[in-house]
Tab-separated table of C-alpha atoms in Angstrom:
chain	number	residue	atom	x	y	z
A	1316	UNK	CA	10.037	-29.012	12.946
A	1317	UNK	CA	9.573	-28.230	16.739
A	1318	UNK	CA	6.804	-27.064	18.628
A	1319	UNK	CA	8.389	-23.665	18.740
A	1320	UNK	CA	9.400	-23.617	14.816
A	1321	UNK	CA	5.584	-24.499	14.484
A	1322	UNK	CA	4.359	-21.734	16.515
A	1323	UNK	CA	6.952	-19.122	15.026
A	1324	UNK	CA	5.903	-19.742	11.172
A	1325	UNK	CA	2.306	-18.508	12.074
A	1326	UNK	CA	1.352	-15.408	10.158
A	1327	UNK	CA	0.837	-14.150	13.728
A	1328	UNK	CA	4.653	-13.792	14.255
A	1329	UNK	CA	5.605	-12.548	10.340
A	1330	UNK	CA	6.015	-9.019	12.119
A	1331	UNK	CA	6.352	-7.760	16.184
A	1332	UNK	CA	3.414	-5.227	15.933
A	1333	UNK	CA	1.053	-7.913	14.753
A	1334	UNK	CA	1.057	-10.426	18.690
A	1335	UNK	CA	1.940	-6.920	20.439
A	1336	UNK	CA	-1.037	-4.982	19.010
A	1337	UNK	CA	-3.349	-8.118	19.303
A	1338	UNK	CA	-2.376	-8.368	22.454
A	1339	UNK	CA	-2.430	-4.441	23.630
A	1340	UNK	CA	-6.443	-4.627	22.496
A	1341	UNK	CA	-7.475	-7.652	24.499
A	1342	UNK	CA	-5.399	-6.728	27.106
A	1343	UNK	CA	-6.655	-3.160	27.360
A	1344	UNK	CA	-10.191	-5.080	27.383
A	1345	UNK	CA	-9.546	-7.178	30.144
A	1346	UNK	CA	-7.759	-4.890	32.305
A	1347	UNK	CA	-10.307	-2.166	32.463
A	1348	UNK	CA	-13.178	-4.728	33.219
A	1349	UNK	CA	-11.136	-6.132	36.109
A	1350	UNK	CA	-11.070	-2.385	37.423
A	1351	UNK	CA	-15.160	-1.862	36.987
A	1352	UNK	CA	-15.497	-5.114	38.602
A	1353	UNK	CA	-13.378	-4.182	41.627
A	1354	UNK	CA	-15.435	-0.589	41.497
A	1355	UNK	CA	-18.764	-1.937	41.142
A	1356	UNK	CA	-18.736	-4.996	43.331
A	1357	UNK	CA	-15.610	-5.535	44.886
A	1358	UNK	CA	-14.193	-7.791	42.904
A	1359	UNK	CA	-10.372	-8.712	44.137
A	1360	UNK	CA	-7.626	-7.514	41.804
A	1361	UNK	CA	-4.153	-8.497	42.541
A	1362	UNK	CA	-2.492	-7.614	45.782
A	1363	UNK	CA	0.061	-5.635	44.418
A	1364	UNK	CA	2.430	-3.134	46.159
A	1365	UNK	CA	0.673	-0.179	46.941
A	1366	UNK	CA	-2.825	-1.775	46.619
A	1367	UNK	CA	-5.351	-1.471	43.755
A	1368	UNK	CA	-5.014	2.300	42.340
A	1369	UNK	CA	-1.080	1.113	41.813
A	1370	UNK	CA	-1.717	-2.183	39.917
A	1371	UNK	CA	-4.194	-0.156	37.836
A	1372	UNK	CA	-1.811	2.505	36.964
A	1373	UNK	CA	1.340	0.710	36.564
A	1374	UNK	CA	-0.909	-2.159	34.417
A	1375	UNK	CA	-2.249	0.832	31.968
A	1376	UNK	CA	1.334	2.142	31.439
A	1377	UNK	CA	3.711	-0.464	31.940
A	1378	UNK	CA	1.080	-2.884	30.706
A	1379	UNK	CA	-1.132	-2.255	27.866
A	1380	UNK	CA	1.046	1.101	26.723
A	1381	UNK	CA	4.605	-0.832	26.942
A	1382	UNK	CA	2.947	-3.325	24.650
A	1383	UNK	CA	1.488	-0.602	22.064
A	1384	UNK	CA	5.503	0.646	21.971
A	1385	UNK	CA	6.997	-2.475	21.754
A	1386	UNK	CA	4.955	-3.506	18.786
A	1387	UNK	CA	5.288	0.160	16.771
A	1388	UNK	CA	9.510	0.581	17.631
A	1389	UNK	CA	10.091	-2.978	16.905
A	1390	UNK	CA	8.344	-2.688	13.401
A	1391	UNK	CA	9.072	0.911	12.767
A	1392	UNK	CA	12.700	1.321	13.940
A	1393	UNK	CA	13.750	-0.991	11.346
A	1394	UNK	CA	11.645	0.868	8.347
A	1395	UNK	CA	13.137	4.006	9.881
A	1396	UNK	CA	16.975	2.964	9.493
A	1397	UNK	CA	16.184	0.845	6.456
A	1398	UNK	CA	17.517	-2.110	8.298
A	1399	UNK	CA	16.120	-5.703	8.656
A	1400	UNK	CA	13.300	-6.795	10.413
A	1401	UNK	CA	13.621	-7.758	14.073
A	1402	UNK	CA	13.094	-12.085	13.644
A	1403	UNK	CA	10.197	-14.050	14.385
A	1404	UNK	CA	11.989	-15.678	17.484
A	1405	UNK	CA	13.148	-11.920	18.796
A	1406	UNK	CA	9.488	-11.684	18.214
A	1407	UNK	CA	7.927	-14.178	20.398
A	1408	UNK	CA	10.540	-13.685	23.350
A	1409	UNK	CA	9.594	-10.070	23.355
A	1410	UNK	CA	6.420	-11.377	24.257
A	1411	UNK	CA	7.122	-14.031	26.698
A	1412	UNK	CA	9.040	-11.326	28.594
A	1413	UNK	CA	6.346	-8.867	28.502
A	1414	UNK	CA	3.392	-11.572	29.338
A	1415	UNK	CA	6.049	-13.192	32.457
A	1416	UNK	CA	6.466	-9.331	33.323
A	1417	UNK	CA	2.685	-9.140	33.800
A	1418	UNK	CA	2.386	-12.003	35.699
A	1419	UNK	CA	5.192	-11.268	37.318
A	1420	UNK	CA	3.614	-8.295	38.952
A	1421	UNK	CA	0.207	-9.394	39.820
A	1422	UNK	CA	1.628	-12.045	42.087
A	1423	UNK	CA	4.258	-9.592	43.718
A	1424	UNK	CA	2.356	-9.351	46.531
A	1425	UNK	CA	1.744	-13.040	47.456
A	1426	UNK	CA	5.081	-13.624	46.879
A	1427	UNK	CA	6.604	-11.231	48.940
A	1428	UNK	CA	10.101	-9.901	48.756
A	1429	UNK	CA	10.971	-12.868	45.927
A	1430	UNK	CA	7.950	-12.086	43.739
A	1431	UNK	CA	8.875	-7.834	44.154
A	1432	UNK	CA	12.597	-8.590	43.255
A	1433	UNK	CA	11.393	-11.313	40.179
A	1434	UNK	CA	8.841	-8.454	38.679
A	1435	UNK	CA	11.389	-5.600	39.010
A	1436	UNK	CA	14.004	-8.123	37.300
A	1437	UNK	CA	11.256	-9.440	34.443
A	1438	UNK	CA	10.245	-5.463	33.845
A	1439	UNK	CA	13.030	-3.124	34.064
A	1440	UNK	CA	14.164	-6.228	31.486
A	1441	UNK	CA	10.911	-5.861	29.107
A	1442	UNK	CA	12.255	-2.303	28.621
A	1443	UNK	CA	16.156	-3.106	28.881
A	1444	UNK	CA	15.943	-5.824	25.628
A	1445	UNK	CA	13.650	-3.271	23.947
A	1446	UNK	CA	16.299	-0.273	24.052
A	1447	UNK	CA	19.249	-2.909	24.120
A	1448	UNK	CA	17.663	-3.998	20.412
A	1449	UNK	CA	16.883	-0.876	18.854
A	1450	UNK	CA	19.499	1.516	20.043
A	1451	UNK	CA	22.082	0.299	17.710
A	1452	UNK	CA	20.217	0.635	14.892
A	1453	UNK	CA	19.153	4.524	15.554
A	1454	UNK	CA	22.727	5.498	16.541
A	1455	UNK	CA	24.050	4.250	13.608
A	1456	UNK	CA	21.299	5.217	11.294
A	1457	UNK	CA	23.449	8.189	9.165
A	1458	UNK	CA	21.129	10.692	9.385
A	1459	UNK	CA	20.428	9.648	12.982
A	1460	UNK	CA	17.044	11.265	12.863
A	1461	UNK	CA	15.193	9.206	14.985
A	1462	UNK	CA	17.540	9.492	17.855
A	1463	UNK	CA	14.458	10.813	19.846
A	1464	UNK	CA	12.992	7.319	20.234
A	1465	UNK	CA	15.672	6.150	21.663
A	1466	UNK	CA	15.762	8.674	24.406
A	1467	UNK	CA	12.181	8.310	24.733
A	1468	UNK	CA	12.556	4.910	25.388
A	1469	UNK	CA	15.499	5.128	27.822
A	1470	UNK	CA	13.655	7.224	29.839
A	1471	UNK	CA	10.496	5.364	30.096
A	1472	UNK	CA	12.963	2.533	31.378
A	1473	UNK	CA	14.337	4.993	34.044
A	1474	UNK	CA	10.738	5.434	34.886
A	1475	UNK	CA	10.129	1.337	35.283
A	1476	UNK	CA	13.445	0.815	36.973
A	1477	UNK	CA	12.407	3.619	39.681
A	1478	UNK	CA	8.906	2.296	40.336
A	1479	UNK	CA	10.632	-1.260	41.054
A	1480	UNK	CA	13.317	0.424	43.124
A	1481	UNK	CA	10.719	2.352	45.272
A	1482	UNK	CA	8.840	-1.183	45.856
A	1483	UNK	CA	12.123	-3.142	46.876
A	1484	UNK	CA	12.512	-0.425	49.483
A	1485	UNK	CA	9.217	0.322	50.648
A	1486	UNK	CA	8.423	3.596	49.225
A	1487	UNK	CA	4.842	4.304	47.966
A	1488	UNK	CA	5.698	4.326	43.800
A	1489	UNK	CA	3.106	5.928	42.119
A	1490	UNK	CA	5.255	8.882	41.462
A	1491	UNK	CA	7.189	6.788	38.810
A	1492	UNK	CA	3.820	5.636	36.954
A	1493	UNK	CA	2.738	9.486	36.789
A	1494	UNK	CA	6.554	9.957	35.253
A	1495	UNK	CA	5.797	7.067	33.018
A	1496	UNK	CA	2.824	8.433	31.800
A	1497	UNK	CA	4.898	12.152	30.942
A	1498	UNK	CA	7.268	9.573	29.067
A	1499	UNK	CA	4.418	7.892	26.893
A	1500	UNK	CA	2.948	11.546	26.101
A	1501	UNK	CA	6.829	12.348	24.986
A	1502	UNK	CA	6.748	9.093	22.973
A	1503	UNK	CA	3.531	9.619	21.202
A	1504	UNK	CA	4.921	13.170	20.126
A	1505	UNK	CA	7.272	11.857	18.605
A	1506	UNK	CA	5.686	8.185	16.973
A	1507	UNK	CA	2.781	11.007	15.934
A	1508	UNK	CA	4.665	13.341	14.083
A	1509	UNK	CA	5.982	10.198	12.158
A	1510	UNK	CA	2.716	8.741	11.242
A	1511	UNK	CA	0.814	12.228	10.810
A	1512	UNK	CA	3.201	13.349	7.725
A	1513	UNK	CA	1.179	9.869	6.177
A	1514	UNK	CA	-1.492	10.288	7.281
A	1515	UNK	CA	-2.497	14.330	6.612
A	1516	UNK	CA	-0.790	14.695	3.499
A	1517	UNK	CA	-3.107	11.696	2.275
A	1518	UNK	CA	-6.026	13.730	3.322
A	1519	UNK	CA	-4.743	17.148	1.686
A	1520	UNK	CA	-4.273	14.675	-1.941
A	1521	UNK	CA	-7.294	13.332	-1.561
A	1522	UNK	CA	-8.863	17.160	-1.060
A	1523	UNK	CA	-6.845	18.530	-4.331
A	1524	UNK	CA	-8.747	16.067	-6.064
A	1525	UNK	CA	-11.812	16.386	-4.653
A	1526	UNK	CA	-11.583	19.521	-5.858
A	1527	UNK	CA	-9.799	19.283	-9.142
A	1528	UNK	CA	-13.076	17.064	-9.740
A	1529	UNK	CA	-15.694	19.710	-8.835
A	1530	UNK	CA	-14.255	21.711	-11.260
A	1531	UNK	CA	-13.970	19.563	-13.919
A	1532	UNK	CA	-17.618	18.748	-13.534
A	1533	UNK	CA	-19.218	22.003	-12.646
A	1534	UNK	CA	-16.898	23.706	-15.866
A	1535	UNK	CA	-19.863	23.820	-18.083
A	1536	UNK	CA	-22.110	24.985	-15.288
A	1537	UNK	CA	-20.632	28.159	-14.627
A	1538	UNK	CA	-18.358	27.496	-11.542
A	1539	UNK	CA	-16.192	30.481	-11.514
A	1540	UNK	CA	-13.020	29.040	-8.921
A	1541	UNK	CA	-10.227	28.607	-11.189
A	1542	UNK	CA	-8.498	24.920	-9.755
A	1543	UNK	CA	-5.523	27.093	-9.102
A	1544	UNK	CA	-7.573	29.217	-6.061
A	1545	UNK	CA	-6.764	28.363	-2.215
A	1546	UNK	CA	-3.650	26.308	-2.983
A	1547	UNK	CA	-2.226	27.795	0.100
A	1548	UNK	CA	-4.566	26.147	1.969
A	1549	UNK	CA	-3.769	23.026	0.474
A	1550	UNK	CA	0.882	23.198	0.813
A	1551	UNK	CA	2.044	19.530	1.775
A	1552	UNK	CA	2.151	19.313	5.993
A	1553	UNK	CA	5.260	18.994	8.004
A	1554	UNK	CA	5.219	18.116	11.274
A	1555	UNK	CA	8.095	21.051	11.972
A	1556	UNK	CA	11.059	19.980	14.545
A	1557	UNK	CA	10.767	23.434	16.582
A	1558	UNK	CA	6.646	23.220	17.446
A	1559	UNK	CA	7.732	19.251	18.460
A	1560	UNK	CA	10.700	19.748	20.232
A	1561	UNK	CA	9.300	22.464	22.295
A	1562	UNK	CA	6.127	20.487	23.099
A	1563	UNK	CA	8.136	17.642	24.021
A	1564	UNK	CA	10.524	20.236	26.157
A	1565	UNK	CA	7.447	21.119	27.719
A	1566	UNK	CA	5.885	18.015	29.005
A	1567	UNK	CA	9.576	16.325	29.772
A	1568	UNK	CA	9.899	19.351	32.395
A	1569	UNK	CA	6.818	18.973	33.705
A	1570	UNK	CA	7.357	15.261	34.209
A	1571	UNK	CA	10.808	15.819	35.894
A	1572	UNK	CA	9.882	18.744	38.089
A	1573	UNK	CA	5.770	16.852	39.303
A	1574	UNK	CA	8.472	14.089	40.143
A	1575	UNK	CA	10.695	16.490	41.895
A	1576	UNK	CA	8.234	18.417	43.267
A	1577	UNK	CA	5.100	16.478	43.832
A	1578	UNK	CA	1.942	19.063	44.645
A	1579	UNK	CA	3.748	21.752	44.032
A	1580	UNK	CA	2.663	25.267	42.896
A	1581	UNK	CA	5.398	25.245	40.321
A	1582	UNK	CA	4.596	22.161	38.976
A	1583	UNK	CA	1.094	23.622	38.277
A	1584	UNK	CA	2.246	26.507	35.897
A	1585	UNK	CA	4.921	24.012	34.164
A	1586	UNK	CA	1.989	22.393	33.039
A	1587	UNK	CA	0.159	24.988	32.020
A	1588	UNK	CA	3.072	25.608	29.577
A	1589	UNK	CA	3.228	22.236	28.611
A	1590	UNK	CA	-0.344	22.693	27.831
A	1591	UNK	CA	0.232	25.471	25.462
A	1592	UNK	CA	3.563	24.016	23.991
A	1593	UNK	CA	1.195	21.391	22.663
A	1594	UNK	CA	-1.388	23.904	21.870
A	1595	UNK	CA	1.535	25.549	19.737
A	1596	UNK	CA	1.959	22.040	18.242
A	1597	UNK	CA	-1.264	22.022	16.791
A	1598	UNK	CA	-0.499	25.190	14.425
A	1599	UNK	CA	1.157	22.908	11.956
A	1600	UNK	CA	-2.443	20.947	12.007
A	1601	UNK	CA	-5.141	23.673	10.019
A	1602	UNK	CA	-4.911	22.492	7.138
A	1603	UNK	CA	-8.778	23.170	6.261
A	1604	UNK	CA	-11.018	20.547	5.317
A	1605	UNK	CA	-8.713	18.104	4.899
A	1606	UNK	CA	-8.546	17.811	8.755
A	1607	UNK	CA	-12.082	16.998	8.953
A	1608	UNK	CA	-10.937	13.370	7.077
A	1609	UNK	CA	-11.695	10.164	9.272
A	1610	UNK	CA	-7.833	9.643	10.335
A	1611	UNK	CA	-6.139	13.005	10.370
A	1612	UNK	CA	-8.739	14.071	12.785
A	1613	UNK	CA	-8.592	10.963	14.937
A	1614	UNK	CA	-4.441	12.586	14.772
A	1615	UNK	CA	-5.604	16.093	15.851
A	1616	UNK	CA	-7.428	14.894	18.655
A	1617	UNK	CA	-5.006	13.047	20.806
A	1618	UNK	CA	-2.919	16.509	20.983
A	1619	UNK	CA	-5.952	18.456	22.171
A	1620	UNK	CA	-6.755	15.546	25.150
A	1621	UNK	CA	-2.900	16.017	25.763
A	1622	UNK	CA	-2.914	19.906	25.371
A	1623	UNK	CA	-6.350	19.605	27.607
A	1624	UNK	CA	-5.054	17.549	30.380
A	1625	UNK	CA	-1.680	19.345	31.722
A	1626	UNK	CA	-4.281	22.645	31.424
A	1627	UNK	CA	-6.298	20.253	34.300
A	1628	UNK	CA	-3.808	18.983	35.964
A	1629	UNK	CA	-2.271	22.803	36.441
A	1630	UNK	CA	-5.164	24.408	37.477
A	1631	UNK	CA	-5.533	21.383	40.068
A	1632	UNK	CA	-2.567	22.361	41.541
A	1633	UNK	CA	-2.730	25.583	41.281
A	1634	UNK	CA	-6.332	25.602	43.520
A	1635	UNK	CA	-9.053	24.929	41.016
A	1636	UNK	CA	-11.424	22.701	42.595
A	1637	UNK	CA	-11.190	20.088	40.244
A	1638	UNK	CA	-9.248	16.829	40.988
A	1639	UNK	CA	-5.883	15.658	39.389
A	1640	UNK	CA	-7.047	12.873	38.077
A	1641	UNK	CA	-9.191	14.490	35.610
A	1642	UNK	CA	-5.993	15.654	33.872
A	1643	UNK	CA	-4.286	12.377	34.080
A	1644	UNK	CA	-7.616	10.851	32.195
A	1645	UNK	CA	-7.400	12.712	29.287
A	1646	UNK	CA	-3.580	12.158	29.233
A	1647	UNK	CA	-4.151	7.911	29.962
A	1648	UNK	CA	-7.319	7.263	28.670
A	1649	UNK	CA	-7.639	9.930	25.891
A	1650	UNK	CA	-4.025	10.816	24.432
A	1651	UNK	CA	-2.714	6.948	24.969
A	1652	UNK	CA	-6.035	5.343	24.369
A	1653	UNK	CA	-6.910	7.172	21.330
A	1654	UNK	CA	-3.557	7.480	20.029
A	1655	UNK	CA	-2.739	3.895	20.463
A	1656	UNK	CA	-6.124	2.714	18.485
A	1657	UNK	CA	-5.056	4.973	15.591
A	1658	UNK	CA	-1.581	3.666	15.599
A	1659	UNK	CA	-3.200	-0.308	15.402
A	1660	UNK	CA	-5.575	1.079	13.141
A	1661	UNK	CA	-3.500	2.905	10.353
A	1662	UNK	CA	0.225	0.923	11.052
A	1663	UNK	CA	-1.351	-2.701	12.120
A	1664	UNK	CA	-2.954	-2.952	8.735
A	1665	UNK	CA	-0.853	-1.213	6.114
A	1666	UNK	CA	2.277	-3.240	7.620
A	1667	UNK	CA	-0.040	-6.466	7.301
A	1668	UNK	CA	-1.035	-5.978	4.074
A	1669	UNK	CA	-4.178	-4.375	4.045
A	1670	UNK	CA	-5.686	-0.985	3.055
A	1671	UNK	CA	-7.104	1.629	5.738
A	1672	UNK	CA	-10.204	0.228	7.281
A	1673	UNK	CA	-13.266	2.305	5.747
A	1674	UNK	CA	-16.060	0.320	7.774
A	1675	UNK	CA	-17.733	2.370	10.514
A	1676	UNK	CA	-16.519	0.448	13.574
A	1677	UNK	CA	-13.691	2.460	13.326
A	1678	UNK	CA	-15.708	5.633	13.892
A	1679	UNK	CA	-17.373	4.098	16.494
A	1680	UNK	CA	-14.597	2.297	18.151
A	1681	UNK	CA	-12.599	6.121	18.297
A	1682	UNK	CA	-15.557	7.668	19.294
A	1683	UNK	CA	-16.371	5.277	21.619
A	1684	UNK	CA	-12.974	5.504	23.264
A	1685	UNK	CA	-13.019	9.289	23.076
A	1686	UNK	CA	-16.526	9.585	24.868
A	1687	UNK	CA	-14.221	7.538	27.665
A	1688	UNK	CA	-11.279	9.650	28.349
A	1689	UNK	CA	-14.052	12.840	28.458
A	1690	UNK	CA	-16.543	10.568	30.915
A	1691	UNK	CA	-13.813	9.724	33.136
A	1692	UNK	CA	-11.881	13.137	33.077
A	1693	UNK	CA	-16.030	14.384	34.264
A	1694	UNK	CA	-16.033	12.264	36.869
A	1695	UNK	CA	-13.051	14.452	39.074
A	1696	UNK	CA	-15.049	17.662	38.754
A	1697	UNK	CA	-16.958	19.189	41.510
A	1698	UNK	CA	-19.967	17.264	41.968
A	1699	UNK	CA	-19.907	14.964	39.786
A	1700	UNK	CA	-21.694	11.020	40.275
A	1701	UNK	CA	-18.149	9.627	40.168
A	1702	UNK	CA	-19.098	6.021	40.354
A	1703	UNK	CA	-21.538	6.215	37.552
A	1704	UNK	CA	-19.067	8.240	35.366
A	1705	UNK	CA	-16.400	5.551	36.030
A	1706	UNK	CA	-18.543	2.690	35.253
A	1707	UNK	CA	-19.286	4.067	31.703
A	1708	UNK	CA	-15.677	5.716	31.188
A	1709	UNK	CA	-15.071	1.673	31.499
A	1710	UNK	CA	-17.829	0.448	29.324
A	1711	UNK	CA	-17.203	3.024	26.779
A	1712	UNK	CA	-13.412	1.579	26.605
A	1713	UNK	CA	-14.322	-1.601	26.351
A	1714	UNK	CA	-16.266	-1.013	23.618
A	1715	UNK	CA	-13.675	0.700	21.756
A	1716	UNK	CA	-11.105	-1.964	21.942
A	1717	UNK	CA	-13.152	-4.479	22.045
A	1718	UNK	CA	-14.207	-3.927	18.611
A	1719	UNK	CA	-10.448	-3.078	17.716
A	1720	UNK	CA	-9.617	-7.002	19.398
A	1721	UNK	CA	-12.270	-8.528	16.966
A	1722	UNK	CA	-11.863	-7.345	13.801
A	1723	UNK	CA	-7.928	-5.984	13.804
A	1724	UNK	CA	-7.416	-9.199	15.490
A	1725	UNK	CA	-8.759	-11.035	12.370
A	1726	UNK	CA	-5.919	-9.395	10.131
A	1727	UNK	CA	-3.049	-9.766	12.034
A	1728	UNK	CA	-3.617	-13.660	12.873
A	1729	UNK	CA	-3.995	-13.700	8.948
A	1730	UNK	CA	-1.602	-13.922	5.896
A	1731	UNK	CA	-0.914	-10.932	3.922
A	1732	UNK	CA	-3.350	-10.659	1.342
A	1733	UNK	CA	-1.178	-8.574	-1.049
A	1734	UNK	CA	2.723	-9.275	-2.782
A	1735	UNK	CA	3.997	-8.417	0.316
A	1736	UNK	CA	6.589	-11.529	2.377
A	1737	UNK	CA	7.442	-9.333	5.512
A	1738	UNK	CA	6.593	-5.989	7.281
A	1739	UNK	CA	6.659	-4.067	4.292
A	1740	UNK	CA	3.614	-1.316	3.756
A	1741	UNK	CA	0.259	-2.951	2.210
A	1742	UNK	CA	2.067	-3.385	-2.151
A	1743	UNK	CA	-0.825	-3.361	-4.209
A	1744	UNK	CA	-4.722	-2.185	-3.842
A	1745	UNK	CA	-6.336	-4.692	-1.575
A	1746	UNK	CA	-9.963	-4.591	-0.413
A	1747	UNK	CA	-10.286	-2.332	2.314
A	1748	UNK	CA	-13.140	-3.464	4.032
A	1749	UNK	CA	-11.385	-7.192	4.716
């Protein structure tokens, strides 16, 4: 057996998420320390094109986000279409593409014209092989009801492919990272409304019996609700196709029309009614206490930092002294960030064999990450001590995934601990605190 065979039998490889989410944690670590350290003291980061605020955008979207959706598509695609798992060698040159894409791109700038044209080749590619892989599978899924990945994903590849073709020719790019981010909020619509039917409808069972239970028990003692009472409260969810479609309408129009139309007043009340499209969304959410549960409320609150930050970004533009980029925080930091830890939280385990993690780093690890996006977002309004705010915003981050690298990072180098040979959900009751 080879050196590669070797590496490729680890448990690390059994399934894509389990190096892509590993590495999405550490790498969300390392990135946001390299940007306090260039805040705080000046500390270099790579000469990029476009200088610092560029390699810190494109390296939070392209970088650590790109790696979140490579690791959920190729693990959940296949589920999806009921279709075999993407290989262990697919696997690892996934990741050597994204990692040489990285590097790639942090020494564009000392290598002039031959390092731009070798990152825009190595990253437009990351995102070619990833729609190039699953697009056959969703078109020819019967049903094709996950079609909207697959457009998701070709877009965010337009958005790649333009911020490489603006370098190459000299144009300031940004503009295609701030499209890239409108792509990622389109993305986790739809990954979201995937993993909240799960995830909600576990919290509404495990209400019904909460309350079957008080009744049973309080029977004797004179408890007069029959089990029967509030059941409407209590209907399965669904995520319904109209509320999602018109939320992802929303911020797609938005994203093509900023891009368009950059400052404009337009732009500004497009947002606002992406803002409420996702506001909208959220109807299908009140589902009484069950909401309240540790996960489904994790759920709720990416779509209210979404909702929340094209209502900022709006009023921005529409002459609200308050600065873009408190918006785009709650978007990057709060909607990606939190809804990225939930994803390795609830799909990294149950795919690797493992029940939902009831310890309480995971409240403080969401919290945590949460108090970020709202620190940061703080630090763009009117008066605020914007260095200090940053500085925390990045503390409170690393924090978060921090604790997500050390003890996620412990199950997915690990062998399934349940029946389970592949990328199956976790097959029998495990200990949930492993």
């Amino acid at each position: 057996m080879n050196v590669f065979d070797r590496l490729a039998a680890k448990p690390l490889f059994m399934c894509s998420f389990r190096p892509f989410f590993l590495v999405t944690a550490i790498y969300g670590v390392a990135l946001l320390l390299g940007w306090l350290g260039f805040l705080a003291a000046g500390v270099g980061v790579p000469a990029v094109p476009g200088g610092p605020i560029v390699w810190h955008a494109h390296e939070l979207v392209f970088g650590f986000g790109l790696a979140a959706v490579a690791g959920f598509v190729l693990t959940a695609v296949p589920e999806f279409t009921s279709t075999a798992a993407f290989g262990r060698r697919v696997t690892i040159a996934m990741l050597l593409l994204w990692a040489g894409a990285r590097l790639a791109f942090w020494l564009s700038g000392a290598m002039g014209s031959m390092g731009e044209m070798l990152a825009a080749l190595l990253n437009s590619g990351f995102m070619a092989a990833l729609v190039v892989l699953v697009a056959p599978r969703l078109w020819h899924d019967p049903e094709r009801r996950h079609l909207s990945f697959l457009w998701g994903l070709a877009a965010m590849w337009l958005a790649v492919t333009g911020f490489h073709a603006d370098v190459l020719r000299g144009v300031y790019p940004m503009p295609w990272v701030l499209a890239g981010v409108g792509m990622m909020m389109v993305l986790i619509i739809v990954a979201l409304s995937r993993v909240s039917m799960r995830i909600v409808n576990d919290a509404l069972e495990a209400e019904r019996l909460r309350r079957a239970a008080q009744y049973t028990d309080g029977r004797t003692g004179g408890l007069s609700r029959r089990p029967d009472e509030d059941d409407d409260e209590l209907l399965d969810y669904r995520a319904r196709p109209p509320r999602r479609n018109l939320a992802i309408f929303g911020v797609a129009l938005y994203t093509a029309v900023a891009l368009a139309l950059p400052g404009s007043a337009i732009s500004g009340w497009i947002a606002l009614a992406a803002a409420a499209a996702v506001l909208n969304l959220l109807n299908d959410w009140h589902v009484g206490r069950a909401l309240l549960s540790r996960w489904a409320l994790m759920l709720y609150t990416v779509y209210w930092s979404m909702a929340l930050g094209y209502a900022l970004i709006g009023l921005s533009l529409l002459g609200v002294p308050v600065a873009p980029s408190a918006g785009l925080h709650l978007l990057t930091v709060g909607a990606m960030g939190v809804s990225i830890f939930g994803v390795l939280c609830i799909a990294g385990r149950t795919h690797a064999g493992y029940a939902l993690d009831t310890r309480p780093w995971v409240q403080i690890a969401a919290v945590a990450i949460g108090v970020a996006a709202l620190v940061r977002a703080a630090s763009g309004l009117p008066g605020a001590a914007a260095a200090g705010l940053q500085a925390m915003s990045v503390v409170a981050w690393a924090i978060g995934y921090g604790l997500a690298a050390v003890f996620l990072g412990a199950v997915f180098v690990r062998a399934r601990p349940d029946a389970g040979t592949g990328c199956e959900e976790v097959m029998e009751d495990v200990d949930a605190k492993a």
